[in-house]
Amino acid sequence: MSTYHPPHIPASEITPREIYMSRRGFMTTAAAGLVFAGAGGALAAPLTASPSAFKVDEPLTPKEAVTTYNNFYEFGVNKEDPSQNAGDFKPTPWTVKVEGMVGKPKQFGLEELMKMPLEDRTYRLRCVEGWSMVIPWIGFPLSALLDQVEPLGSAKYVAFETVVRPEEMPGQKGFFQPLPWPYIEGLRLDEARHPLTILAVGLYGETLPNQNGAPIRLVVPWKYGFKSIKSIVKISLVEQQPQTTWKNANAREYGFYSNVNPAVDHPRWSQATEQRIGEGGFFGAGRRPTLPFNGYAGQVASLYAGLDLKANY
């Protein structure tokens, strides 16, 4: 994990919440009509989504920070690398293959995915590194996709896989590879089907930028951010707990569940507090207590009844 450097965000680049919210009424559905320029870098296209009860009454993280300060190792290991190195990535055409223990395996084209019932969902995001954001996503429940393929009774987990394109993703090529590719993640089936779990296709009213996981990514708001896998190309329903990239890289530090838990420290730092990006410095002013399950305990704690969350971190 790279060292935190608070992003400098000019006041002119911060979209005020009232302006963002007011312009939502003027947006038209992009379907899958992503616009391209130059070597294939996607330009943002507006999206229309239905209002949702899934929101938090907290200030949004500035769009400039959301799109320039993030982890996406396929484009580099530093926070600024994804925004600087993702311009050649081509998010269309795109398909997501859903297979495994399902009655109706299917390959979904991006056009079909963008016609799913899209909703505005404002969620907290908590990184395992100790920083957090509040992001206005646009997406649809993962359960809506799973329903179309009819999971079998033997399916207990859902495995996810990211695209491998070293010619477009510079972090995937060269002598030094920070992680094995493809990036893989997994959830229990009940976690995947929970109403909070979505597949996001946009943020801040527009299609996902390349650096944020275009064209489709997972968002699981009660888990650390690395669980929300980006640029998904395959979803598999399986019986056994799937392998995950960070658990394979360092099982002592990154477990399968990775629920946000202020009572369970990372071996190298405390998880009791966090820095909300856009609020003060990393040390001292601006840090806030981390909430169990990232503030979603009322909705998801019952999923883990009887499970030791220190042993099953």
Short mmCIF file of C-alpha atoms in Angstrom, two decimals:
data_model
loop_
_atom_site.label_atom_id
_atom_site.label_comp_id
_atom_site.label_asym_id
_atom_site.label_seq_id
_atom_site.Cartn_x
_atom_site.Cartn_y
_atom_site.Cartn_z
CA MET A 1 0.00 0.00 0.00
CA SER A 2 1.38 3.43 -0.90
CA THR A 3 1.97 6.28 1.50
CA TYR A 4 -0.93 8.70 1.88
CA HIS A 5 -0.47 12.17 0.39
CA PRO A 6 -3.56 14.35 0.90
CA PRO A 7 -4.69 15.55 -2.53
CA HIS A 8 -4.59 19.27 -3.30
CA ILE A 9 -8.00 20.15 -4.65
CA PRO A 10 -8.43 23.68 -6.03
CA ALA A 11 -11.66 25.30 -4.92
CA SER A 12 -12.60 25.80 -8.57
CA GLU A 13 -12.57 22.03 -9.11
CA ILE A 14 -15.00 21.16 -6.31
CA THR A 15 -18.56 20.58 -7.46
CA PRO A 16 -20.92 21.99 -4.84
CA ARG A 17 -23.52 19.48 -3.69
CA GLU A 18 -26.45 21.74 -4.61
CA ILE A 19 -25.21 22.16 -8.19
CA TYR A 20 -24.61 18.44 -8.55
CA MET A 21 -28.08 17.59 -7.23
CA SER A 22 -29.88 20.24 -9.32
CA ARG A 23 -28.39 19.09 -12.62
CA ARG A 24 -29.59 15.52 -12.09
CA GLY A 25 -32.97 16.45 -13.52
CA PHE A 26 -31.45 17.45 -16.86
CA MET A 27 -29.52 14.26 -17.56
CA THR A 28 -30.52 11.79 -20.23
CA THR A 29 -29.85 8.11 -20.22
CA ALA A 30 -26.54 7.18 -21.77
CA ALA A 31 -27.51 3.51 -22.21
CA ALA A 32 -24.15 2.23 -23.38
CA GLY A 33 -23.40 5.21 -25.56
CA LEU A 34 -19.98 5.96 -24.15
CA VAL A 35 -18.13 8.64 -26.10
CA PHE A 36 -14.51 8.15 -27.08
CA ALA A 37 -11.62 10.41 -27.93
CA GLY A 38 -8.10 9.94 -29.17
CA ALA A 39 -6.60 6.56 -28.33
CA GLY A 40 -9.71 5.29 -26.65
CA GLY A 41 -9.97 7.17 -23.38
CA ALA A 42 -13.66 7.28 -22.45
CA LEU A 43 -15.31 10.61 -21.95
CA ALA A 44 -17.99 10.84 -19.31
CA ALA A 45 -21.56 10.38 -20.53
CA PRO A 46 -24.54 11.47 -18.42
CA LEU A 47 -26.76 8.84 -16.83
CA THR A 48 -30.31 8.90 -15.55
CA ALA A 49 -31.09 6.93 -12.41
CA SER A 50 -34.00 6.64 -10.01
CA PRO A 51 -33.76 8.17 -6.55
CA SER A 52 -32.95 5.67 -3.83
CA ALA A 53 -33.41 5.42 -0.08
CA PHE A 54 -29.80 4.23 0.09
CA LYS A 55 -27.96 7.42 0.98
CA VAL A 56 -26.06 9.05 3.81
CA ASP A 57 -26.61 12.54 5.13
CA GLU A 58 -22.96 13.54 4.87
CA PRO A 59 -21.09 15.89 2.50
CA LEU A 60 -20.02 14.30 -0.75
CA THR A 61 -16.31 13.87 -1.37
CA PRO A 62 -15.28 16.28 -4.15
CA LYS A 63 -15.44 14.62 -7.55
CA GLU A 64 -11.86 15.72 -8.24
CA ALA A 65 -10.66 13.69 -5.26
CA VAL A 66 -12.79 10.65 -6.10
CA THR A 67 -11.37 10.49 -9.60
CA THR A 68 -7.71 11.30 -8.87
CA TYR A 69 -7.00 9.66 -5.50
CA ASN A 70 -7.62 5.93 -5.58
CA ASN A 71 -6.12 2.46 -5.78
CA PHE A 72 -6.23 0.55 -9.07
CA TYR A 73 -2.95 -1.35 -9.27
CA GLU A 74 -3.55 -2.36 -12.86
CA PHE A 75 -2.62 1.23 -13.70
CA GLY A 76 0.12 1.69 -11.07
CA VAL A 77 0.66 1.54 -7.33
CA ASN A 78 0.52 5.26 -6.50
CA LYS A 79 -2.73 7.10 -5.84
CA GLU A 80 -2.36 9.38 -8.85
CA ASP A 81 -1.37 6.58 -11.25
CA PRO A 82 -4.88 5.43 -12.22
CA SER A 83 -6.02 8.88 -13.33
CA GLN A 84 -2.73 9.52 -15.13
CA ASN A 85 -2.34 6.11 -16.79
CA ALA A 86 -5.89 5.00 -17.68
CA GLY A 87 -6.40 7.12 -20.78
CA ASP A 88 -5.72 4.30 -23.25
CA PHE A 89 -8.08 1.85 -21.55
CA LYS A 90 -11.10 0.96 -23.71
CA PRO A 91 -14.26 0.22 -21.70
CA THR A 92 -16.33 -0.59 -24.81
CA PRO A 93 -17.18 -2.99 -26.21
CA TRP A 94 -17.55 -4.97 -22.98
CA THR A 95 -19.13 -8.18 -21.78
CA VAL A 96 -19.52 -9.77 -18.38
CA LYS A 97 -19.69 -13.55 -18.35
CA VAL A 98 -21.77 -15.10 -15.54
CA GLU A 99 -21.26 -18.83 -15.12
CA GLY A 100 -20.69 -21.66 -12.67
CA MET A 101 -23.44 -23.12 -10.52
CA VAL A 102 -26.31 -21.43 -12.30
CA GLY A 103 -29.29 -22.68 -14.25
CA LYS A 104 -28.91 -20.15 -17.05
CA PRO A 105 -25.31 -19.07 -17.65
CA LYS A 106 -25.20 -15.89 -19.67
CA GLN A 107 -22.91 -13.31 -21.20
CA PHE A 108 -24.16 -9.77 -20.63
CA GLY A 109 -23.23 -7.01 -23.04
CA LEU A 110 -22.68 -3.53 -21.71
CA GLU A 111 -25.80 -2.27 -23.49
CA GLU A 112 -27.93 -4.77 -21.58
CA LEU A 113 -26.24 -3.96 -18.27
CA MET A 114 -26.88 -0.25 -18.74
CA LYS A 115 -30.58 -0.96 -19.20
CA MET A 116 -30.86 -2.49 -15.73
CA PRO A 117 -32.90 -0.47 -13.20
CA LEU A 118 -30.26 2.13 -12.31
CA GLU A 119 -30.44 3.89 -8.95
CA ASP A 120 -28.63 6.74 -7.24
CA ARG A 121 -26.83 5.31 -4.22
CA THR A 122 -24.70 7.53 -1.96
CA TYR A 123 -22.39 5.31 0.11
CA ARG A 124 -19.46 5.72 2.42
CA LEU A 125 -16.27 4.09 1.16
CA ARG A 126 -13.61 3.10 3.71
CA CYS A 127 -10.14 2.10 2.51
CA VAL A 128 -8.15 -0.39 4.56
CA GLU A 129 -5.36 2.21 4.57
CA GLY A 130 -7.32 4.45 6.93
CA TRP A 131 -9.01 6.99 4.65
CA SER A 132 -12.61 7.31 3.52
CA MET A 133 -14.91 9.05 1.06
CA VAL A 134 -18.62 9.60 0.44
CA ILE A 135 -19.45 8.80 -3.19
CA PRO A 136 -22.67 9.19 -5.21
CA TRP A 137 -22.74 5.98 -7.25
CA ILE A 138 -25.13 4.95 -9.99
CA GLY A 139 -25.76 1.25 -10.23
CA PHE A 140 -28.12 -1.65 -9.72
CA PRO A 141 -28.38 -4.45 -7.16
CA LEU A 142 -26.09 -7.37 -7.89
CA SER A 143 -29.02 -9.61 -6.94
CA ALA A 144 -30.90 -8.38 -10.03
CA LEU A 145 -28.15 -9.79 -12.23
CA LEU A 146 -27.91 -13.04 -10.25
CA ASP A 147 -31.65 -13.58 -10.53
CA GLN A 148 -31.35 -13.72 -14.31
CA VAL A 149 -28.91 -16.64 -14.21
CA GLU A 150 -30.79 -18.60 -11.51
CA PRO A 151 -28.15 -19.69 -8.94
CA LEU A 152 -28.36 -23.36 -8.01
CA GLY A 153 -28.85 -24.52 -4.46
CA SER A 154 -25.27 -25.75 -4.36
CA ALA A 155 -23.90 -22.22 -4.97
CA LYS A 156 -22.58 -20.69 -1.74
CA TYR A 157 -20.18 -18.00 -2.97
CA VAL A 158 -19.74 -15.54 -5.81
CA ALA A 159 -16.29 -15.07 -7.39
CA PHE A 160 -15.29 -12.03 -9.48
CA GLU A 161 -12.51 -11.42 -11.97
CA THR A 162 -11.04 -8.23 -13.47
CA VAL A 163 -9.94 -7.80 -17.07
CA VAL A 164 -6.29 -8.43 -18.06
CA ARG A 165 -5.07 -6.06 -20.79
CA PRO A 166 -1.40 -5.23 -20.28
CA GLU A 167 -1.36 -3.28 -23.53
CA GLU A 168 -3.87 -0.85 -21.96
CA MET A 169 -3.11 -1.28 -18.26
CA PRO A 170 0.56 -0.42 -17.64
CA GLY A 171 0.53 -1.84 -14.13
CA GLN A 172 0.06 -5.30 -15.63
CA LYS A 173 3.22 -5.28 -17.70
CA GLY A 174 6.92 -5.03 -17.09
CA PHE A 175 9.38 -7.01 -15.02
CA PHE A 176 7.93 -6.00 -11.65
CA GLN A 177 4.36 -7.02 -11.00
CA PRO A 178 2.88 -5.79 -7.70
CA LEU A 179 0.13 -8.44 -7.78
CA PRO A 180 -0.72 -11.54 -9.79
CA TRP A 181 -3.30 -10.97 -12.52
CA PRO A 182 -6.18 -11.15 -12.97
CA TYR A 183 -7.36 -9.41 -9.80
CA ILE A 184 -9.89 -11.69 -8.13
CA GLU A 185 -12.40 -11.23 -5.32
CA GLY A 186 -15.31 -13.03 -3.71
CA LEU A 187 -18.36 -12.78 -1.50
CA ARG A 188 -20.64 -15.20 0.23
CA LEU A 189 -23.85 -15.55 -1.75
CA ASP A 190 -25.91 -13.91 0.99
CA GLU A 191 -23.51 -10.94 0.98
CA ALA A 192 -23.75 -10.71 -2.80
CA ARG A 193 -27.53 -10.77 -2.67
CA HIS A 194 -27.80 -8.18 0.10
CA PRO A 195 -29.71 -5.04 -1.00
CA LEU A 196 -26.69 -2.81 -0.28
CA THR A 197 -24.45 -4.68 -2.73
CA ILE A 198 -24.46 -3.11 -6.17
CA LEU A 199 -22.77 -3.20 -9.52
CA ALA A 200 -21.91 0.42 -10.25
CA VAL A 201 -21.76 1.85 -13.76
CA GLY A 202 -21.40 5.51 -12.82
CA LEU A 203 -20.58 8.12 -10.23
CA TYR A 204 -21.50 11.77 -9.85
CA GLY A 205 -24.23 11.37 -12.46
CA GLU A 206 -21.94 10.12 -15.22
CA THR A 207 -20.47 6.88 -16.50
CA LEU A 208 -17.53 5.54 -14.53
CA PRO A 209 -14.15 7.03 -15.37
CA ASN A 210 -11.56 4.46 -16.43
CA GLN A 211 -9.58 4.99 -13.24
CA ASN A 212 -12.62 4.20 -11.09
CA GLY A 213 -13.37 0.83 -12.65
CA ALA A 214 -15.08 1.47 -15.97
CA PRO A 215 -17.35 0.26 -17.25
CA ILE A 216 -18.69 -1.79 -14.31
CA ARG A 217 -17.47 -2.50 -10.80
CA LEU A 218 -18.65 -3.95 -7.53
CA VAL A 219 -19.52 -1.74 -4.54
CA VAL A 220 -19.91 -3.37 -1.11
CA PRO A 221 -20.06 -0.42 1.30
CA TRP A 222 -19.62 -2.25 4.62
CA LYS A 223 -16.33 -3.82 3.52
CA TYR A 224 -12.91 -2.29 2.92
CA GLY A 225 -12.56 -0.78 -0.52
CA PHE A 226 -10.34 -3.45 -2.05
CA LYS A 227 -13.30 -5.86 -1.92
CA SER A 228 -15.12 -3.69 -4.48
CA ILE A 229 -13.42 -5.14 -7.55
CA LYS A 230 -13.21 -2.98 -10.69
CA SER A 231 -13.61 -3.54 -14.44
CA ILE A 232 -15.32 -6.91 -14.01
CA VAL A 233 -15.34 -9.41 -16.88
CA LYS A 234 -16.40 -12.61 -15.12
CA ILE A 235 -18.70 -13.59 -12.26
CA SER A 236 -18.81 -17.22 -11.13
CA LEU A 237 -21.18 -18.94 -8.72
CA VAL A 238 -19.20 -21.53 -6.75
CA GLU A 239 -19.56 -23.90 -3.83
CA GLN A 240 -16.24 -23.29 -2.06
CA GLN A 241 -14.87 -20.01 -0.72
CA PRO A 242 -13.04 -18.43 -3.66
CA GLN A 243 -9.48 -17.20 -3.70
CA THR A 244 -8.97 -13.44 -3.42
CA THR A 245 -6.01 -11.37 -4.53
CA TRP A 246 -5.05 -9.60 -1.30
CA LYS A 247 -5.66 -12.63 0.91
CA ASN A 248 -3.37 -14.63 -1.36
CA ALA A 249 -0.77 -11.86 -1.24
CA ASN A 250 -0.78 -11.53 2.56
CA ALA A 251 -3.33 -13.57 4.49
CA ARG A 252 -2.11 -12.17 7.81
CA GLU A 253 -3.17 -8.67 6.82
CA TYR A 254 -6.10 -9.17 4.45
CA GLY A 255 -8.83 -11.68 5.16
CA PHE A 256 -11.67 -12.97 3.03
CA TYR A 257 -14.41 -11.03 4.82
CA SER A 258 -12.62 -7.68 5.25
CA ASN A 259 -15.57 -6.07 6.99
CA VAL A 260 -14.82 -2.58 8.26
CA ASN A 261 -14.11 -3.15 11.95
CA PRO A 262 -12.56 -0.50 14.21
CA ALA A 263 -11.97 -3.17 16.87
CA VAL A 264 -9.65 -5.22 14.64
CA ASP A 265 -6.48 -3.37 13.73
CA HIS A 266 -4.44 -3.96 10.63
CA PRO A 267 -1.14 -5.52 11.79
CA ARG A 268 0.66 -2.30 10.82
CA TRP A 269 -1.84 0.42 11.85
CA SER A 270 -4.97 1.11 13.83
CA GLN A 271 -8.39 0.89 12.21
CA ALA A 272 -10.09 2.85 15.00
CA THR A 273 -10.14 6.14 13.10
CA GLU A 274 -10.08 7.35 9.52
CA GLN A 275 -9.33 10.44 7.48
CA ARG A 276 -12.26 11.62 5.39
CA ILE A 277 -10.71 12.89 2.18
CA GLY A 278 -11.30 16.62 1.86
CA GLU A 279 -11.41 17.21 5.62
CA GLY A 280 -8.13 18.39 7.15
CA GLY A 281 -4.81 16.57 7.20
CA PHE A 282 -4.10 12.88 7.62
CA PHE A 283 -2.80 13.37 11.16
CA GLY A 284 -4.66 15.28 13.84
CA ALA A 285 -7.57 17.44 12.72
CA GLY A 286 -10.01 15.79 10.38
CA ARG A 287 -9.78 12.22 11.67
CA ARG A 288 -13.01 10.64 12.79
CA PRO A 289 -13.97 7.40 14.54
CA THR A 290 -14.50 4.48 12.20
CA LEU A 291 -17.95 2.93 12.49
CA PRO A 292 -18.50 -0.84 12.69
CA PHE A 293 -19.37 -2.15 9.23
CA ASN A 294 -18.66 1.40 8.00
CA GLY A 295 -21.93 2.60 9.52
CA TYR A 296 -24.07 -0.16 7.98
CA ALA A 297 -24.22 -2.46 11.02
CA GLY A 298 -28.00 -2.12 11.28
CA GLN A 299 -28.39 -3.58 7.81
CA VAL A 300 -25.65 -6.22 7.68
CA ALA A 301 -24.55 -7.32 11.17
CA SER A 302 -27.09 -10.15 11.13
CA LEU A 303 -25.18 -11.75 8.24
CA TYR A 304 -22.38 -12.57 10.68
CA ALA A 305 -24.35 -13.72 13.72
CA GLY A 306 -22.21 -16.21 15.65
CA LEU A 307 -19.12 -15.53 13.53
CA ASP A 308 -15.96 -14.39 15.30
CA LEU A 309 -15.06 -11.29 13.30
CA LYS A 310 -11.58 -11.14 14.81
CA ALA A 311 -10.77 -14.63 13.59
CA ASN A 312 -12.73 -14.09 10.38
CA TYR A 313 -11.40 -10.66 9.54
#
